[in-house]
Amino acid sequence: MGLTPIQGDDTGDAFSIYDGSSFVFSQSGSQVRDTLAVLHRYGISPLRYKWLAEEMGRRFSRLYDLHGAGQAFATPQQLWEAVGLFNLTQQSAADYMQAHLAHGVLRYGAAAFIEELAGAVNRINYNQRNAGMNALAGAILARW
């Protein structure tokens, strides 16, 4: 292919987010500076989405209790309804994030978070955009 390796700066474990034209976030190595940069760019959307995903995780875990009690389901819909997650299988991750993050007084940074961070993780992990996957699958990203 004619590619020649070049030596770049070794950033070690540094994390950056590229939006297709420029780096919109890069770790600096300072926890305080990085936290402030994330808050400036994404507001508290990452934390809010993590809380939502943790609630989904608690509901999902109830499946094990139901299974242990001998509960069976005739359809997937019945299974998801039993733990209160069916509605998440019926809406896109994009719509769910818009509804829960991009409205109200705490919406600052939500659009950037949805597209740049959540969108990137879903494209990397699932090869899908937020609009092309359901909200339940999309919420798994926040369970880091």
PDB file of C-alpha atoms in Angstrom:
ATOM      1  CA  MET A   1       0.000   0.000   0.000  1.00  0.00           C
ATOM      2  CA  GLY A   2       3.008   2.259   0.201  1.00  0.00           C
ATOM      3  CA  LEU A   3       2.313   3.435   3.748  1.00  0.00           C
ATOM      4  CA  THR A   4       5.211   4.685   5.773  1.00  0.00           C
ATOM      5  CA  PRO A   5       5.036   4.643   9.556  1.00  0.00           C
ATOM      6  CA  ILE A   6       5.713   7.944  11.234  1.00  0.00           C
ATOM      7  CA  GLN A   7       6.568   8.724  14.824  1.00  0.00           C
ATOM      8  CA  GLY A   8       3.911  10.684  16.612  1.00  0.00           C
ATOM      9  CA  ASP A   9       3.568  11.990  20.102  1.00  0.00           C
ATOM     10  CA  ASP A  10       2.941   9.153  22.513  1.00  0.00           C
ATOM     11  CA  THR A  11      -0.236  10.153  24.306  1.00  0.00           C
ATOM     12  CA  GLY A  12      -0.361   6.929  26.292  1.00  0.00           C
ATOM     13  CA  ASP A  13      -3.891   6.440  27.524  1.00  0.00           C
ATOM     14  CA  ALA A  14      -5.159   9.856  26.441  1.00  0.00           C
ATOM     15  CA  PHE A  15      -8.710  10.020  25.123  1.00  0.00           C
ATOM     16  CA  SER A  16      -9.873  12.341  22.353  1.00  0.00           C
ATOM     17  CA  ILE A  17     -13.104  12.893  20.455  1.00  0.00           C
ATOM     18  CA  TYR A  18     -12.960  13.738  16.758  1.00  0.00           C
ATOM     19  CA  ASP A  19     -16.111  15.096  15.103  1.00  0.00           C
ATOM     20  CA  GLY A  20     -15.011  14.440  11.532  1.00  0.00           C
ATOM     21  CA  SER A  21     -13.214  17.719  11.051  1.00  0.00           C
ATOM     22  CA  SER A  22     -11.424  18.487  14.307  1.00  0.00           C
ATOM     23  CA  PHE A  23     -10.759  17.208  17.784  1.00  0.00           C
ATOM     24  CA  VAL A  24     -13.500  18.604  19.989  1.00  0.00           C
ATOM     25  CA  PHE A  25     -12.095  17.134  23.195  1.00  0.00           C
ATOM     26  CA  SER A  26      -8.703  15.796  24.221  1.00  0.00           C
ATOM     27  CA  GLN A  27      -7.576  14.761  27.648  1.00  0.00           C
ATOM     28  CA  SER A  28      -4.958  17.041  29.084  1.00  0.00           C
ATOM     29  CA  GLY A  29      -3.671  14.780  31.829  1.00  0.00           C
ATOM     30  CA  SER A  30      -5.111  17.005  34.550  1.00  0.00           C
ATOM     31  CA  GLN A  31      -8.255  15.541  36.106  1.00  0.00           C
ATOM     32  CA  VAL A  32      -9.526  18.969  37.143  1.00  0.00           C
ATOM     33  CA  ARG A  33      -8.933  20.502  33.714  1.00  0.00           C
ATOM     34  CA  ASP A  34     -10.457  17.502  31.926  1.00  0.00           C
ATOM     35  CA  THR A  35     -13.541  17.543  34.180  1.00  0.00           C
ATOM     36  CA  LEU A  36     -14.063  21.240  33.526  1.00  0.00           C
ATOM     37  CA  ALA A  37     -13.617  20.714  29.773  1.00  0.00           C
ATOM     38  CA  VAL A  38     -16.208  17.900  29.758  1.00  0.00           C
ATOM     39  CA  LEU A  39     -18.636  20.033  31.776  1.00  0.00           C
ATOM     40  CA  HIS A  40     -18.101  22.940  29.398  1.00  0.00           C
ATOM     41  CA  ARG A  41     -18.669  20.821  26.295  1.00  0.00           C
ATOM     42  CA  TYR A  42     -21.352  18.351  27.451  1.00  0.00           C
ATOM     43  CA  GLY A  43     -22.830  19.841  30.615  1.00  0.00           C
ATOM     44  CA  ILE A  44     -24.016  17.120  32.954  1.00  0.00           C
ATOM     45  CA  SER A  45     -25.503  15.040  30.115  1.00  0.00           C
ATOM     46  CA  PRO A  46     -22.997  12.183  30.551  1.00  0.00           C
ATOM     47  CA  LEU A  47     -23.928  11.906  34.227  1.00  0.00           C
ATOM     48  CA  ARG A  48     -27.659  12.160  33.543  1.00  0.00           C
ATOM     49  CA  TYR A  49     -27.443   9.450  30.882  1.00  0.00           C
ATOM     50  CA  LYS A  50     -25.443   7.241  33.226  1.00  0.00           C
ATOM     51  CA  TRP A  51     -28.205   7.589  35.845  1.00  0.00           C
ATOM     52  CA  LEU A  52     -30.842   6.654  33.252  1.00  0.00           C
ATOM     53  CA  ALA A  53     -28.804   3.636  32.172  1.00  0.00           C
ATOM     54  CA  GLU A  54     -28.316   2.529  35.774  1.00  0.00           C
ATOM     55  CA  GLU A  55     -32.091   2.546  36.236  1.00  0.00           C
ATOM     56  CA  MET A  56     -32.438   0.456  33.082  1.00  0.00           C
ATOM     57  CA  GLY A  57     -29.804  -1.906  34.473  1.00  0.00           C
ATOM     58  CA  ARG A  58     -31.767  -2.301  37.718  1.00  0.00           C
ATOM     59  CA  ARG A  59     -34.888  -3.124  35.746  1.00  0.00           C
ATOM     60  CA  PHE A  60     -33.003  -5.547  33.526  1.00  0.00           C
ATOM     61  CA  SER A  61     -31.594  -7.307  36.604  1.00  0.00           C
ATOM     62  CA  ARG A  62     -35.142  -8.063  37.701  1.00  0.00           C
ATOM     63  CA  LEU A  63     -35.214 -10.586  34.857  1.00  0.00           C
ATOM     64  CA  TYR A  64     -32.914 -12.808  36.909  1.00  0.00           C
ATOM     65  CA  ASP A  65     -35.256 -12.652  39.883  1.00  0.00           C
ATOM     66  CA  LEU A  66     -38.220 -13.542  37.681  1.00  0.00           C
ATOM     67  CA  HIS A  67     -36.293 -16.386  36.075  1.00  0.00           C
ATOM     68  CA  GLY A  68     -35.220 -17.672  39.496  1.00  0.00           C
ATOM     69  CA  ALA A  69     -38.857 -17.663  40.582  1.00  0.00           C
ATOM     70  CA  GLY A  70     -39.762 -19.820  37.589  1.00  0.00           C
ATOM     71  CA  GLN A  71     -41.460 -17.052  35.611  1.00  0.00           C
ATOM     72  CA  ALA A  72     -41.609 -17.666  31.861  1.00  0.00           C
ATOM     73  CA  PHE A  73     -42.873 -15.473  29.058  1.00  0.00           C
ATOM     74  CA  ALA A  74     -44.700 -16.383  25.877  1.00  0.00           C
ATOM     75  CA  THR A  75     -43.293 -13.446  23.916  1.00  0.00           C
ATOM     76  CA  PRO A  76     -40.357 -11.061  24.123  1.00  0.00           C
ATOM     77  CA  GLN A  77     -42.860  -8.237  24.552  1.00  0.00           C
ATOM     78  CA  GLN A  78     -44.219  -9.859  27.715  1.00  0.00           C
ATOM     79  CA  LEU A  79     -40.683 -10.276  29.051  1.00  0.00           C
ATOM     80  CA  TRP A  80     -39.762  -6.627  28.496  1.00  0.00           C
ATOM     81  CA  GLU A  81     -43.102  -5.403  29.829  1.00  0.00           C
ATOM     82  CA  ALA A  82     -42.614  -7.441  33.027  1.00  0.00           C
ATOM     83  CA  VAL A  83     -39.525  -5.395  33.881  1.00  0.00           C
ATOM     84  CA  GLY A  84     -40.744  -2.068  32.484  1.00  0.00           C
ATOM     85  CA  LEU A  85     -38.392  -1.913  29.504  1.00  0.00           C
ATOM     86  CA  PHE A  86     -40.671  -2.635  26.562  1.00  0.00           C
ATOM     87  CA  ASN A  87     -41.085   1.037  25.661  1.00  0.00           C
ATOM     88  CA  LEU A  88     -37.294   1.305  25.267  1.00  0.00           C
ATOM     89  CA  THR A  89     -37.342  -1.403  22.610  1.00  0.00           C
ATOM     90  CA  GLN A  90     -39.878   0.624  20.634  1.00  0.00           C
ATOM     91  CA  GLN A  91     -38.011   3.916  20.342  1.00  0.00           C
ATOM     92  CA  SER A  92     -34.653   4.832  18.920  1.00  0.00           C
ATOM     93  CA  ALA A  93     -31.709   5.696  21.095  1.00  0.00           C
ATOM     94  CA  ALA A  94     -31.676   9.118  19.418  1.00  0.00           C
ATOM     95  CA  ASP A  95     -35.314   9.820  20.309  1.00  0.00           C
ATOM     96  CA  TYR A  96     -34.832   8.571  23.870  1.00  0.00           C
ATOM     97  CA  MET A  97     -31.753  10.741  24.445  1.00  0.00           C
ATOM     98  CA  GLN A  98     -33.465  13.779  22.928  1.00  0.00           C
ATOM     99  CA  ALA A  99     -36.494  13.282  25.178  1.00  0.00           C
ATOM    100  CA  HIS A 100     -34.488  12.749  28.369  1.00  0.00           C
ATOM    101  CA  LEU A 101     -31.420  14.930  27.882  1.00  0.00           C
ATOM    102  CA  ALA A 102     -32.194  17.731  25.453  1.00  0.00           C
ATOM    103  CA  HIS A 103     -35.116  19.339  27.298  1.00  0.00           C
ATOM    104  CA  GLY A 104     -35.393  21.327  30.472  1.00  0.00           C
ATOM    105  CA  VAL A 105     -32.962  23.525  32.326  1.00  0.00           C
ATOM    106  CA  LEU A 106     -30.200  20.882  32.350  1.00  0.00           C
ATOM    107  CA  ARG A 107     -30.121  20.484  28.554  1.00  0.00           C
ATOM    108  CA  TYR A 108     -26.858  22.408  28.084  1.00  0.00           C
ATOM    109  CA  GLY A 109     -24.422  20.249  26.136  1.00  0.00           C
ATOM    110  CA  ALA A 110     -26.946  17.488  25.425  1.00  0.00           C
ATOM    111  CA  ALA A 111     -26.849  17.829  21.634  1.00  0.00           C
ATOM    112  CA  ALA A 112     -23.058  17.577  21.591  1.00  0.00           C
ATOM    113  CA  PHE A 113     -23.121  14.623  23.990  1.00  0.00           C
ATOM    114  CA  ILE A 114     -25.738  12.764  21.928  1.00  0.00           C
ATOM    115  CA  GLU A 115     -23.904  13.211  18.638  1.00  0.00           C
ATOM    116  CA  GLU A 116     -20.243  13.278  19.618  1.00  0.00           C
ATOM    117  CA  LEU A 117     -19.911  10.969  22.582  1.00  0.00           C
ATOM    118  CA  ALA A 118     -22.922   8.628  22.651  1.00  0.00           C
ATOM    119  CA  GLY A 119     -23.025   8.587  18.864  1.00  0.00           C
ATOM    120  CA  ALA A 120     -19.346   7.725  18.584  1.00  0.00           C
ATOM    121  CA  VAL A 121     -19.603   4.904  21.108  1.00  0.00           C
ATOM    122  CA  ASN A 122     -22.604   3.399  19.330  1.00  0.00           C
ATOM    123  CA  ARG A 123     -20.899   3.640  15.935  1.00  0.00           C
ATOM    124  CA  ILE A 124     -17.760   1.984  17.326  1.00  0.00           C
ATOM    125  CA  ASN A 125     -19.457  -0.729  19.392  1.00  0.00           C
ATOM    126  CA  TYR A 126     -22.503  -1.491  17.240  1.00  0.00           C
ATOM    127  CA  ASN A 127     -21.719   0.083  13.856  1.00  0.00           C
ATOM    128  CA  GLN A 128     -25.035   1.911  14.118  1.00  0.00           C
ATOM    129  CA  ARG A 129     -26.121   5.477  14.526  1.00  0.00           C
ATOM    130  CA  ASN A 130     -28.302   6.488  17.472  1.00  0.00           C
ATOM    131  CA  ALA A 131     -31.332   6.724  15.179  1.00  0.00           C
ATOM    132  CA  GLY A 132     -30.832   3.153  13.942  1.00  0.00           C
ATOM    133  CA  MET A 133     -30.819   1.315  17.256  1.00  0.00           C
ATOM    134  CA  ASN A 134     -33.323   1.014  20.049  1.00  0.00           C
ATOM    135  CA  ALA A 135     -32.986   2.894  23.307  1.00  0.00           C
ATOM    136  CA  LEU A 136     -32.352  -0.219  25.382  1.00  0.00           C
ATOM    137  CA  ALA A 137     -29.341  -1.215  23.305  1.00  0.00           C
ATOM    138  CA  GLY A 138     -28.125   2.387  23.197  1.00  0.00           C
ATOM    139  CA  ALA A 139     -28.223   2.702  26.967  1.00  0.00           C
ATOM    140  CA  ILE A 140     -25.677  -0.044  27.402  1.00  0.00           C
ATOM    141  CA  LEU A 141     -22.989   2.482  26.445  1.00  0.00           C
ATOM    142  CA  ALA A 142     -23.575   4.396  29.651  1.00  0.00           C
ATOM    143  CA  ARG A 143     -22.882   1.348  31.807  1.00  0.00           C
ATOM    144  CA  TRP A 144     -19.114   1.940  31.675  1.00  0.00           C
TER     145      TRP A 144
END
